[in-house]
XYZ file of C-alpha atoms in Angstrom:
644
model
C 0.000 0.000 0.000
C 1.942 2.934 -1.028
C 2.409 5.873 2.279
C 2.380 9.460 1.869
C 5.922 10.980 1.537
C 6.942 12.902 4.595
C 6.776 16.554 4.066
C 9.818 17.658 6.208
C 9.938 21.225 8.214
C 13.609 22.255 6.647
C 11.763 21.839 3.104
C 12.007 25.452 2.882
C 15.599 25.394 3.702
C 16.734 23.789 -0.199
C 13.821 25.643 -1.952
C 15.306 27.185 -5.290
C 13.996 30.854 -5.574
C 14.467 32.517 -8.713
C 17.882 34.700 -8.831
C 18.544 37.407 -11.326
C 21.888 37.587 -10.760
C 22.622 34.044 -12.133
C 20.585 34.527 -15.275
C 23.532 37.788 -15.344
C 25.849 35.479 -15.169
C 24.589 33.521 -16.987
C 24.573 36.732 -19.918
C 28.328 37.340 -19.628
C 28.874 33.288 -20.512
C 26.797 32.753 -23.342
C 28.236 36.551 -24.744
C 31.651 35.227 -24.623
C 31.112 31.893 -26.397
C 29.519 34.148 -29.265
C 31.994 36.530 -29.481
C 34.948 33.558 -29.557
C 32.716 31.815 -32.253
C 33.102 34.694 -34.376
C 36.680 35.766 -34.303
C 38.540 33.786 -31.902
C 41.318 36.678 -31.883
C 38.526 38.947 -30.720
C 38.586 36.951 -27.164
C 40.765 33.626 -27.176
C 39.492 32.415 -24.362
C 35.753 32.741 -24.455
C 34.938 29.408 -24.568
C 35.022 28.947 -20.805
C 31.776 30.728 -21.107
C 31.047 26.813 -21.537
C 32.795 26.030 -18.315
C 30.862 28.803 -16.477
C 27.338 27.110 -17.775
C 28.469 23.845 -16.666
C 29.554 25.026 -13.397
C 25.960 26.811 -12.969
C 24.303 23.686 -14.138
C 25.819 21.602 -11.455
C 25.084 23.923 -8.897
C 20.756 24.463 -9.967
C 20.564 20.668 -10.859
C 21.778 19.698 -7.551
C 19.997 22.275 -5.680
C 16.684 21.493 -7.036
C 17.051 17.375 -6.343
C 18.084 18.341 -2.830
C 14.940 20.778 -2.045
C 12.835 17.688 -3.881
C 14.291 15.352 -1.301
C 13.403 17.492 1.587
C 9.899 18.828 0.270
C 8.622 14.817 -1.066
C 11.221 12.393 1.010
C 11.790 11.171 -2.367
C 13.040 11.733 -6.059
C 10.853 11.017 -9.290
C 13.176 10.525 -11.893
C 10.323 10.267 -13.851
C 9.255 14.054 -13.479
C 13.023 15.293 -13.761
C 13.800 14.200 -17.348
C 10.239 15.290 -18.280
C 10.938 18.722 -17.076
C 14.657 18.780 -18.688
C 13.359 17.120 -21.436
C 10.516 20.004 -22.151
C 13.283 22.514 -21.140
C 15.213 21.072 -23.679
C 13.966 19.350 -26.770
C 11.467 21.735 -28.657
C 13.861 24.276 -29.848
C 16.418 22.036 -30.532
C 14.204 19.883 -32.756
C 13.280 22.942 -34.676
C 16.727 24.284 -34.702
C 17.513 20.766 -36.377
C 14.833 21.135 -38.843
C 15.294 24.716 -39.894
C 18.607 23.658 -40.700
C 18.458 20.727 -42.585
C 15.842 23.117 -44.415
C 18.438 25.262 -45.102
C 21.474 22.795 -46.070
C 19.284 21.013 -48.135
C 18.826 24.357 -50.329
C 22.010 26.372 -49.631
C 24.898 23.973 -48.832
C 23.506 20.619 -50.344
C 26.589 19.047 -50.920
C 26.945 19.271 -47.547
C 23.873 17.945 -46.632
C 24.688 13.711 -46.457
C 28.251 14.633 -44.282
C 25.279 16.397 -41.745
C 23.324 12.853 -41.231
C 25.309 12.088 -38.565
C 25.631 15.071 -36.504
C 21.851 15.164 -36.596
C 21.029 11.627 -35.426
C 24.049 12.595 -32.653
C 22.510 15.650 -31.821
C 18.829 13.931 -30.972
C 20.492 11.731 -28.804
C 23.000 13.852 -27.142
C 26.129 12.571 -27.929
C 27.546 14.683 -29.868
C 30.910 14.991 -28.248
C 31.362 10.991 -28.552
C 30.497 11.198 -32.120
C 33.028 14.554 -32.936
C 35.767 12.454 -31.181
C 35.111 9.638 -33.205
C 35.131 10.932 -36.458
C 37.646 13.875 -36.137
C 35.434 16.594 -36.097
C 36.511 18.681 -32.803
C 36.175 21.711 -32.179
C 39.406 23.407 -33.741
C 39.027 21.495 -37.145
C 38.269 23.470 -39.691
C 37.191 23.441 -43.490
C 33.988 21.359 -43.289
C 30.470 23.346 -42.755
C 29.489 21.890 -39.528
C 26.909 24.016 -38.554
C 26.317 21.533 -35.506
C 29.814 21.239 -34.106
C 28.419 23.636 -31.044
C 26.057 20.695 -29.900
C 28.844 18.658 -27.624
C 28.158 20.758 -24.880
C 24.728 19.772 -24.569
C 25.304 16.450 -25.121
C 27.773 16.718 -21.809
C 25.040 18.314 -19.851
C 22.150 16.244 -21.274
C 24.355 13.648 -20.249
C 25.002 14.935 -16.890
C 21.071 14.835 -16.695
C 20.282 11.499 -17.347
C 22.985 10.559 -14.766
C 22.946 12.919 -12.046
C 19.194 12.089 -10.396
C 20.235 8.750 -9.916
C 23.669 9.997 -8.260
C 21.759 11.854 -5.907
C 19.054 9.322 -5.075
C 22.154 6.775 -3.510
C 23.765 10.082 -1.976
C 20.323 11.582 -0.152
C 18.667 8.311 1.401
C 22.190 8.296 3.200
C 20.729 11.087 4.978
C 21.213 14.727 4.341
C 23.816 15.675 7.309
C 26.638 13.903 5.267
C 25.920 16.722 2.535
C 28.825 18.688 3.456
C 30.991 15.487 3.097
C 29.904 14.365 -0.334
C 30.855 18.036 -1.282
C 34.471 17.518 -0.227
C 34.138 14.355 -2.341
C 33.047 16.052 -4.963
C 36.130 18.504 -4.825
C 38.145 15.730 -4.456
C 36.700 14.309 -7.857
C 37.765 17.093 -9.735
C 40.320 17.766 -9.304
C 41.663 14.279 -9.710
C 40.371 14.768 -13.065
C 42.137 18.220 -13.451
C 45.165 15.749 -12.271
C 44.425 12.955 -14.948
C 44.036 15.249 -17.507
C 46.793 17.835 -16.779
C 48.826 14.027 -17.365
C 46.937 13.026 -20.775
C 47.625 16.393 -22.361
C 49.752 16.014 -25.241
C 52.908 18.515 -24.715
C 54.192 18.188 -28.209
C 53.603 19.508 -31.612
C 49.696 18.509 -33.055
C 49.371 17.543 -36.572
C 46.569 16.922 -38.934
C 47.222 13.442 -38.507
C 48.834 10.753 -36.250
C 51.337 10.178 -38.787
C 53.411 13.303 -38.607
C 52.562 13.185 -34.731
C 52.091 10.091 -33.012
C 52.358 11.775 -29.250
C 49.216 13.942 -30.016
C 46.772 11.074 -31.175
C 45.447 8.038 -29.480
C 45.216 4.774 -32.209
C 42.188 2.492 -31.832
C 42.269 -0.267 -34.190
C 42.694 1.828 -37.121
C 41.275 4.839 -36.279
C 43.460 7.905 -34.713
C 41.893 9.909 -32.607
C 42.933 13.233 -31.120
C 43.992 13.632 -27.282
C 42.929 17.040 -27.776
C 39.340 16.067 -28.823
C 38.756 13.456 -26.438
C 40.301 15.480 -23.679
C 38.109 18.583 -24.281
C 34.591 17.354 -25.662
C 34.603 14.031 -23.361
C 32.161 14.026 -20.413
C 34.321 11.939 -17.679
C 37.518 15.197 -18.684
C 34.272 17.911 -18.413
C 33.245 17.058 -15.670
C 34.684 19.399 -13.195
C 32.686 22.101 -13.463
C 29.169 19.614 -13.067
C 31.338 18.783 -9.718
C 32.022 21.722 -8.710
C 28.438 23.739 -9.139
C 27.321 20.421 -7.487
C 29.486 20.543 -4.628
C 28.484 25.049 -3.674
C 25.007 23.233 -3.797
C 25.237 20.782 -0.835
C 26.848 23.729 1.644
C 25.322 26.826 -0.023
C 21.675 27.075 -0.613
C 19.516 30.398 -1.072
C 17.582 30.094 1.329
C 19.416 28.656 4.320
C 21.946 31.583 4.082
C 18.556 33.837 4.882
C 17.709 31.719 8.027
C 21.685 31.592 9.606
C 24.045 33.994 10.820
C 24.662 35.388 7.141
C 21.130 36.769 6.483
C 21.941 40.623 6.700
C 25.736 40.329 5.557
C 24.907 39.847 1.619
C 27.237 43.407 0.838
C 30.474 41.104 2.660
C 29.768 38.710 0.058
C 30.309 41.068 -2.759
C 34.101 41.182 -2.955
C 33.953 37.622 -3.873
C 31.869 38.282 -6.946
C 34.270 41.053 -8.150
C 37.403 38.733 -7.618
C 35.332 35.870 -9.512
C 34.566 38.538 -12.591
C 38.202 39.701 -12.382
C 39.425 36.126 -12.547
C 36.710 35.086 -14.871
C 38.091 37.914 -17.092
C 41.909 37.286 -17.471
C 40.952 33.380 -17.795
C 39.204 34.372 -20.916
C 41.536 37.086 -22.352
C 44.569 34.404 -22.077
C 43.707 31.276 -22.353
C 43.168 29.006 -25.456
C 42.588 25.584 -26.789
C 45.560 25.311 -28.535
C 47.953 28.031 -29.797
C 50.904 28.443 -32.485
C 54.059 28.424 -30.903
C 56.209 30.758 -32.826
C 57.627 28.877 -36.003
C 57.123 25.255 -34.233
C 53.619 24.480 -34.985
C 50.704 24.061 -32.929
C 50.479 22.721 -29.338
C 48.128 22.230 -26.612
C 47.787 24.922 -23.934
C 48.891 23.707 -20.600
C 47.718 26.450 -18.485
C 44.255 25.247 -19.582
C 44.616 21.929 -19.453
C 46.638 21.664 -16.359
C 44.291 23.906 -13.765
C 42.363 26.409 -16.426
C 39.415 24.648 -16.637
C 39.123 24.719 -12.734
C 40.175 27.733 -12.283
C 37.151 29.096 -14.181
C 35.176 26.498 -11.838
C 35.990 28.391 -8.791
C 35.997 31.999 -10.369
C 32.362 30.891 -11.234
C 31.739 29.830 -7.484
C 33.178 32.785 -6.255
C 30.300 34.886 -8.613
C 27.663 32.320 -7.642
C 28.253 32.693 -3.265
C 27.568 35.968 -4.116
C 24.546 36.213 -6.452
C 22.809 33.335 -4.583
C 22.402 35.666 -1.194
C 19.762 37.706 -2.240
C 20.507 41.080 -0.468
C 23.747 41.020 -2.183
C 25.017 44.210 -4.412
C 26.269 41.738 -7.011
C 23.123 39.840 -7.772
C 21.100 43.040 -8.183
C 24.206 44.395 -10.540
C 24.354 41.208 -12.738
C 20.400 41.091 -12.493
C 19.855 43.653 -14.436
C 16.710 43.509 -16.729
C 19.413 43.834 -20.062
C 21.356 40.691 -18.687
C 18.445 38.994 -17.074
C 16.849 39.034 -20.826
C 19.664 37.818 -22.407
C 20.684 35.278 -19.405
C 16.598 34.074 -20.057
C 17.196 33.396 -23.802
C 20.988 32.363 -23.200
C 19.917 28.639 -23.996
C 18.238 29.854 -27.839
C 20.881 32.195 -28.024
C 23.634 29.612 -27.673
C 21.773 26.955 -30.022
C 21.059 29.073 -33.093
C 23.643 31.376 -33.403
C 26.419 28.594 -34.105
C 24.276 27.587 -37.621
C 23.697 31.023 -38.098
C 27.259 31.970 -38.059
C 27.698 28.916 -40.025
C 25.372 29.711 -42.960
C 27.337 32.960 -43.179
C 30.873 31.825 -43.365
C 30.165 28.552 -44.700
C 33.327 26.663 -43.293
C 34.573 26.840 -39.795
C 38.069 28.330 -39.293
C 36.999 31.385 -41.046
C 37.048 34.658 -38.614
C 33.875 36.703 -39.320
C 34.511 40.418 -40.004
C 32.549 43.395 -37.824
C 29.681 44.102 -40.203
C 29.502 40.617 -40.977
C 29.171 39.661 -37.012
C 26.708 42.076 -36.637
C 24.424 41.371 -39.016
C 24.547 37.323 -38.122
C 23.576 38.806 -34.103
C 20.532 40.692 -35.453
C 19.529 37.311 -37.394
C 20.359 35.142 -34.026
C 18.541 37.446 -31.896
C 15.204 37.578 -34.042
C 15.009 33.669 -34.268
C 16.088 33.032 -30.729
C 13.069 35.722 -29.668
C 10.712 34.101 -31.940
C 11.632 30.511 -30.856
C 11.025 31.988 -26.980
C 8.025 33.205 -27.226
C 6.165 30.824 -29.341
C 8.233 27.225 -28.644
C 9.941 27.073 -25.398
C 7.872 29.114 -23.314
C 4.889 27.671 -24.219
C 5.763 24.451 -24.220
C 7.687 25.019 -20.529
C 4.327 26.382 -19.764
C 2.197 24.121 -20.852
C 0.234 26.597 -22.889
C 1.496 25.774 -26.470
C -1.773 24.464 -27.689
C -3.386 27.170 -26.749
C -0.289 29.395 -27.799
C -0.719 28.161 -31.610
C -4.856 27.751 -31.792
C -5.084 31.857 -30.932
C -2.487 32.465 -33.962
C -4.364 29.997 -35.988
C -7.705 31.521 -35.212
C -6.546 35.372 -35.684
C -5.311 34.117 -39.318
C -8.890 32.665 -39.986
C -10.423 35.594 -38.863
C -8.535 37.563 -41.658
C -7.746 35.196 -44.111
C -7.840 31.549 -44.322
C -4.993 31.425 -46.656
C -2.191 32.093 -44.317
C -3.468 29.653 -41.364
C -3.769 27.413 -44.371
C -0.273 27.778 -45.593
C 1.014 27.532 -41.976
C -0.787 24.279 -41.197
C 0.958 22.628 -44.623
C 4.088 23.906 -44.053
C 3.955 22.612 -40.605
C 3.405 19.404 -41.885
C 5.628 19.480 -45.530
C 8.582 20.786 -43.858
C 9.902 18.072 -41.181
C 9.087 15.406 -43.746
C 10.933 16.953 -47.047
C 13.914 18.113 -44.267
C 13.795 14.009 -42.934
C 13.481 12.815 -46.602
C 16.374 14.958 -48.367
C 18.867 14.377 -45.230
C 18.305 10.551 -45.132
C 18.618 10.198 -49.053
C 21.733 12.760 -49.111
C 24.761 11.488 -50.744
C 27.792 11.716 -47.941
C 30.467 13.598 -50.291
C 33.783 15.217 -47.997
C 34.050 19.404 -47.831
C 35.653 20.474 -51.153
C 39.030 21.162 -49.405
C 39.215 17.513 -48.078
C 38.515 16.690 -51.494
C 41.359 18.335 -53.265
C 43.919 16.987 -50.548
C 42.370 12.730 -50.900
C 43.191 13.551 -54.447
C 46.722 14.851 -53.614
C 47.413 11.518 -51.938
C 48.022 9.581 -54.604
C 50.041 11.820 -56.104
C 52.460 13.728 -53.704
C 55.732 11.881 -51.692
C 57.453 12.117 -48.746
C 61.211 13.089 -50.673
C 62.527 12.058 -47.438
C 61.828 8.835 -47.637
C 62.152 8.422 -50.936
C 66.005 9.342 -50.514
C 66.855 7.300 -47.933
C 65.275 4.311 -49.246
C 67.939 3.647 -51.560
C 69.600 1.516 -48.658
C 69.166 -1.570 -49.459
C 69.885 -4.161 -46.191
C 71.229 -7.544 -46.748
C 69.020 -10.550 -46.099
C 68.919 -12.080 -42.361
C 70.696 -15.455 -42.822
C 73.692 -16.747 -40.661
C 77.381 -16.613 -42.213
C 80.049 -18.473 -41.758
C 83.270 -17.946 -39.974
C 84.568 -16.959 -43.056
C 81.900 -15.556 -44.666
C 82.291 -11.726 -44.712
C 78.556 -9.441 -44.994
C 78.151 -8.126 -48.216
C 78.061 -4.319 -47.986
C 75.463 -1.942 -47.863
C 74.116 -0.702 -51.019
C 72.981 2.498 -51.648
C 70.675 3.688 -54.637
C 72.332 7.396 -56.193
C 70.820 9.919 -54.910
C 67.945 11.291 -56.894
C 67.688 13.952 -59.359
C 64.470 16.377 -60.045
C 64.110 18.296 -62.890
C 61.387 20.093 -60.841
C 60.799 19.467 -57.171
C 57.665 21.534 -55.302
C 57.574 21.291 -51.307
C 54.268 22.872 -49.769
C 51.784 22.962 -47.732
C 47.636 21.773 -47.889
C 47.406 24.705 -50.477
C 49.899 23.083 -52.552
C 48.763 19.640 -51.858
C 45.122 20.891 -53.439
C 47.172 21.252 -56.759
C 49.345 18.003 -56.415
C 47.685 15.595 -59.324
C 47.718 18.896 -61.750
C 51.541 19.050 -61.004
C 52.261 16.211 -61.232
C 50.753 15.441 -64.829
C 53.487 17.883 -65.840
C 56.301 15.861 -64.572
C 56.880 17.902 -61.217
C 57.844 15.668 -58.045
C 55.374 17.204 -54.858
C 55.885 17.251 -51.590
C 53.063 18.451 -49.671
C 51.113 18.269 -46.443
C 48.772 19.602 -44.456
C 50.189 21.669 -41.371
C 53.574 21.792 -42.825
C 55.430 25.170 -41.232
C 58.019 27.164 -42.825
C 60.775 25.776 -40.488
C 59.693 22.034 -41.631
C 60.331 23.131 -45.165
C 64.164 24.206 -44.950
C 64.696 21.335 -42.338
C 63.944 18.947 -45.437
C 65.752 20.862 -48.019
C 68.710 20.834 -45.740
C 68.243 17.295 -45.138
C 67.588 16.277 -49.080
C 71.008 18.699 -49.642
C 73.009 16.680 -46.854
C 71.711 12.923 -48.605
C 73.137 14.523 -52.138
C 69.882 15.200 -53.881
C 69.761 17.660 -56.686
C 67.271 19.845 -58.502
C 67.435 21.823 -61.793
C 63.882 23.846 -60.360
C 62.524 23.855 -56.712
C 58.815 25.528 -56.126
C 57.999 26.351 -52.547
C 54.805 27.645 -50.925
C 54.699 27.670 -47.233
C 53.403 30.217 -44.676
C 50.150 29.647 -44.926
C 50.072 28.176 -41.142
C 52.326 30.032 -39.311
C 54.835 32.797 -39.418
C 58.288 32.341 -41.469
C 61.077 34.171 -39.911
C 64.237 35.730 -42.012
C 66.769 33.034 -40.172
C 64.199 30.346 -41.750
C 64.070 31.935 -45.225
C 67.704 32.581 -45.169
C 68.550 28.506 -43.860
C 66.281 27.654 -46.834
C 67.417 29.794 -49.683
C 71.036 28.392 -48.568
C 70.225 24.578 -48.961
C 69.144 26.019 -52.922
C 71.849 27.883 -54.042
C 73.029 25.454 -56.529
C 69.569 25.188 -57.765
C 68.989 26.792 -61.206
C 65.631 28.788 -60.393
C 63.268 28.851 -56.854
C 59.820 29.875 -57.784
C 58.545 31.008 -54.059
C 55.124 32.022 -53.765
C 53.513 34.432 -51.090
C 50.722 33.495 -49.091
C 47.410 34.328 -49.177
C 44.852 34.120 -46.232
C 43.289 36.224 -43.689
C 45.650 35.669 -40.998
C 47.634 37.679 -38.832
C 51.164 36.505 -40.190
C 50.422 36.515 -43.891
C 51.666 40.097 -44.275
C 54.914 39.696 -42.359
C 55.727 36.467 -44.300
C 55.069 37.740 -47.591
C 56.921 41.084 -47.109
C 59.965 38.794 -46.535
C 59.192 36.672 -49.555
C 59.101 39.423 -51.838
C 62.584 40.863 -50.456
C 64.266 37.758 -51.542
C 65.649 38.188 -55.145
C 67.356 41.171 -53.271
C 69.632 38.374 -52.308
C 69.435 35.451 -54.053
C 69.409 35.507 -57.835
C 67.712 32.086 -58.427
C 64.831 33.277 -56.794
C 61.626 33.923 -58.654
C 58.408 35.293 -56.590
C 55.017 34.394 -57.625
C 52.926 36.448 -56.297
C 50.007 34.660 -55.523
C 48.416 36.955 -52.972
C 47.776 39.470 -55.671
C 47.466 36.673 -58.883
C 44.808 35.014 -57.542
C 42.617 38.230 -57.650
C 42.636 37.772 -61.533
C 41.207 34.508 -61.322
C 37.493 33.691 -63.094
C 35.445 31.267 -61.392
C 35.290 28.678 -58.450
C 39.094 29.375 -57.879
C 39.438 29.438 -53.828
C 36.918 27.428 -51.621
C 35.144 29.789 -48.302
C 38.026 30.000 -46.498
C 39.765 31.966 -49.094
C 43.057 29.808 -48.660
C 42.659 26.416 -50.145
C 42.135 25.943 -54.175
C 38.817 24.836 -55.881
C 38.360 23.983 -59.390
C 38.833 26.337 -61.049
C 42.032 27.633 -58.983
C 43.753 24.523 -59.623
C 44.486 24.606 -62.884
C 45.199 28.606 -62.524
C 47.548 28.299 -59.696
C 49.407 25.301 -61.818
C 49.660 27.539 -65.312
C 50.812 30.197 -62.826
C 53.913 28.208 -61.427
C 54.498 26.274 -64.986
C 54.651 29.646 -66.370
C 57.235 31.037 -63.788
C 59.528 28.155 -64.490
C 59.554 29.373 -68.412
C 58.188 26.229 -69.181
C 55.489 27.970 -71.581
């Protein structure tokens, strides 16, 4: 026979009000993510606004199981994912569908490569699925307009999790709280420990060829450290922790009923040193970042402590807010940031496809005008998917919601309620239909460089394969080894060493006879260390054709060390880069100084030729080559080795 639950005379104690200053802080977070979304070099480290929703996740989540507990004696699980799940699901099924909309019109080559990050966005696990298949959140060229979805996935995950967590951890009884928080601290930062370990401290690659340290192999498959160590929800977890932990010892409305109820201003000073640290975490921290000439490596200051660090800046703002006759939660409780803190959840899930749509491939920095214009788009669609999708539905009014705007276009016209009532209909099954029969083709850039792998060689190798070994048998006593062999050393009548840009071009080069050496990520530094290295193992070249730069800065010592492994070449074609980065102007400046002083040196100019091309000749980013800049950029070089 089943009892009435015990309604408990502390319920009060654990009850959640509703505090302005989190939705504030809640504001500042989601702002940050945006602005690092569009130009990274606008605020490197905004993505800890991710960190900072986490950490206030943990903390509300918690809070609201506890004053369940005490109000019912009891948890319903049942009730909990309902309410996340209504929270939750409506605008990111329409997001979804608006999008596939969209790609199927707009970006439809795209469209089959999106499959998959829409099944893994319905069920939230999207982070599994971009570590998996290489799609993190620094790799660039492919339109992933859903890339932004891990996050939820890691909370959703949290979600589905956390109740049950908390069921074992209350019917202990609630006056071990204060313990489970230490265990909770104690949790994180073991992982802060484990991954601080994990972190890869050398150079990242494209690939787990060039660097095995940075890549984990399973079976075949390589997969990132990076990836797995940022978008993974075990490595993410500190933040749930933490928010989780503030909830068990700090709770609204016990802090009005103790000793602390008329000291809110004293608790003020810990919000500003939260914001302040908050602040320079974001300013100087990244994800990864380009050491000098050496490539790209992981950040330790983020993965060694940052990600905690913003944890317990985030606390510091939260003790604060969560007394209610604080200074800091009526500050950050504004009514600007409690709007935007209110729609910080539509806010955070359109304007990431938005952006997308704009710039077409990740990587690509969005300019001011450009930004602007994709915020006034993200702000009308998150306000219209508020008021007429999630608040309704949250508030169980969305029948109702829908009927009135059905009934006010009957009243005028029945043509429009009409055409709304089809489209409701048409849309989610042409959107289903056209992404399920989509052809999955890779981004045009990936393209270009599969191609190049037939094609291009590694002239290292190549050179020092002429060793031949003898075979492994037992001699004699008086036997003697036969000695090494050694192949001559090759000679090219034109040799090209690049980069992906190059690489884009390799099977059009190569039909004319040149040898190509390309790969992604290659920096200027690699290139002379292998043209020092093919001059040391005797190889010659009548023509060499070099562009590099394109992913990171060349210094003069490089360029000089380069230039003096080529002297004996006949002609150097070198061509300047061209991209919207913040290097490309130094390196080329250099470039062009060159036949100053070295007379085999030819520059192409490619920065300024490649304005006089007609057609589909550079793909979104305005870096790599598309069809019709392949065989441009290759008449371009044949034509600077006199060959026509």
């Amino acid at each position: 026979m089943p009892t009435t639950p015990t309604v408990h005379k502390s319920a009060s104690v654990s009850r959640v009000p509703y505090l302005p200053g989190i939705d504030g802080l809640r504001a500042l977070a989601v702002v940050a993510v945006i602005v690092y979304h569009a130009n990274s070099s606008w605020l490197p480290g905004g993505f800890l606004g991710v960190e900072v929703f986490f950490v206030i996740s943990g903390y509300l989540i918690t809070l609201l199981l506890v004053a369940e507990h005490e109000r019912t004696g009891a948890l319903s699980l049942r009730d909990f994912w309902i309410r996340r799940a209504r929270r939750l699901l409506p605008a990111l099924l329409v997001m979804l569908l608006l999008l596939t909309f969209w790609t199927t019109f707009f970006e439809k080559d795209a469209l089959g490569a999106l499959r998959g990050d829409v099944v893994a966005g319905l069920f939230y696990v999207s982070n599994w699925f971009q570590v998996w298949v290489g799609a993190g959140y620094t790799a660039v060229n492919d339109f992933a307009p859903l890339r932004h979805l891990w996050s939820l996935a890691v909370e959703e995950q949290f979600y589905l999790v956390w109740p049950l967590v908390m069921m074992l951890i209350l019917r202990q009884g609630r006056r071990r709280l204060p313990r489970v928080a230490m265990w909770f601290l104690l949790i994180s930062l073991t992982i802060v420990i484990v991954v601080g370990v994990l972190m890869p401290t050398g150079r990242i690659g494209a690939d787990c060829v060039g660097t095995p340290d940075a890549y984990w192999t399973i079976g075949e498959r390589c997969v990132s450290k990076i990836d797995v160590l940022y978008l993974s929800t075990p490595s993410r977890a500190t933040g749930l922790l933490l928010g989780a932990a503030m909830a068990l010892v700090w709770r609204p409305y016990a802090l009005l009923r103790g000793p602390m109820r008329k000291k809110g201003t004293l608790l003020d000073p810990f919000a500003l040193s939260g914001l302040l640290l908050l602040g320079y975490l974001i300013w100087n921290l990244h994800i990864t970042e380009l050491v000098g000439e050496e490539g790209t490596y992981a950040d330790p200051w983020l993965f060694r402590g940052g990600f905690f660090l913003t944890g317990l800046a985030t606390l510091l703002i939260i003790a604060a807010v969560a007394h209610t006759k604080s200074l800091s939660g009526v500050v950050l409780g504004n009514p600007v940031f409690r709007a935007i803190g209110e729609r910080s959840y539509g806010l955070y899930l359109y304007h990431w496809p938005i952006f997308q749509a704009l710039r077409h491939e990740t990587g690509i920095p969005l300019k001011v005008h450009e930004f602007v214009g994709a915020m006034a788009v993200t702000a009308l669609v998150t306000e219209i998917s508020f008021r007429f999708i999630e608040l309704p539905i949250r508030e169980r009014r969305f029948r109702a919601t829908w009927a009135a705007i059905f009934r006010r276009g009957s009243r005028n016209s029945r043509i429009p309620a009409v055409v709304m009532a089809s489209a409701l209909i048409a849309l989610p099954v042409f959107a289903g239909v056209s992404l399920v029969t989509a052809e999955n083709k890779p981004n045009a850039v990936q393209a270009s460089l599969d191609e190049g792998d037939g094609v291009v060689v590694d002239s290292l190798e190549e050179v020092t394969s002429g060793t031949t070994n003898p075979p492994a048998v037992s001699l004699a006593p008086d036997e003697t080894a036969p000695p090494d062999t050694k192949a001559p050393a090759p000679h090219y009548e034109v040799f090209a060493l690049g980069d992906s840009v190059m690489k884009g071009a390799a099977v059009a080069l190569a039909e004319l006879g040149v040898v190509v050496d390309a790969a992604q990520d290659r920096q200027g530094k690699m290139g002379a260390d292998i043209f020092q290295q093919l001059k040391d193992l005797g190889a010659t070249m009548d023509s060499a054709v070099i562009h590099l730069g394109t992913n990171g800065p060349m210094s003069q010592e490089t360029l000089d060390r380069m230039m003096s492994s080529l002297t004996e070449v006949r002609t150097v074609v070198i061509l300047t880069g061209k991209a919207r980065r913040e290097w490309t102007a130094s390196n080329n400046e250099k470039i062009r100084a060159l036949p100053t002083r070295y007379p085999n040196v030819i520059v192409l100019d490619w920065e300024r030729e490649a304005e006089s091309c007609v057609g589909a000749c550079l793909t979104q980013d305005g870096i790599h080559l598309d069809k019709d800049g392949r065989p441009f950029y290759v008449q371009l070089i044949w034509k600077a080795l006199g060959k026509s």
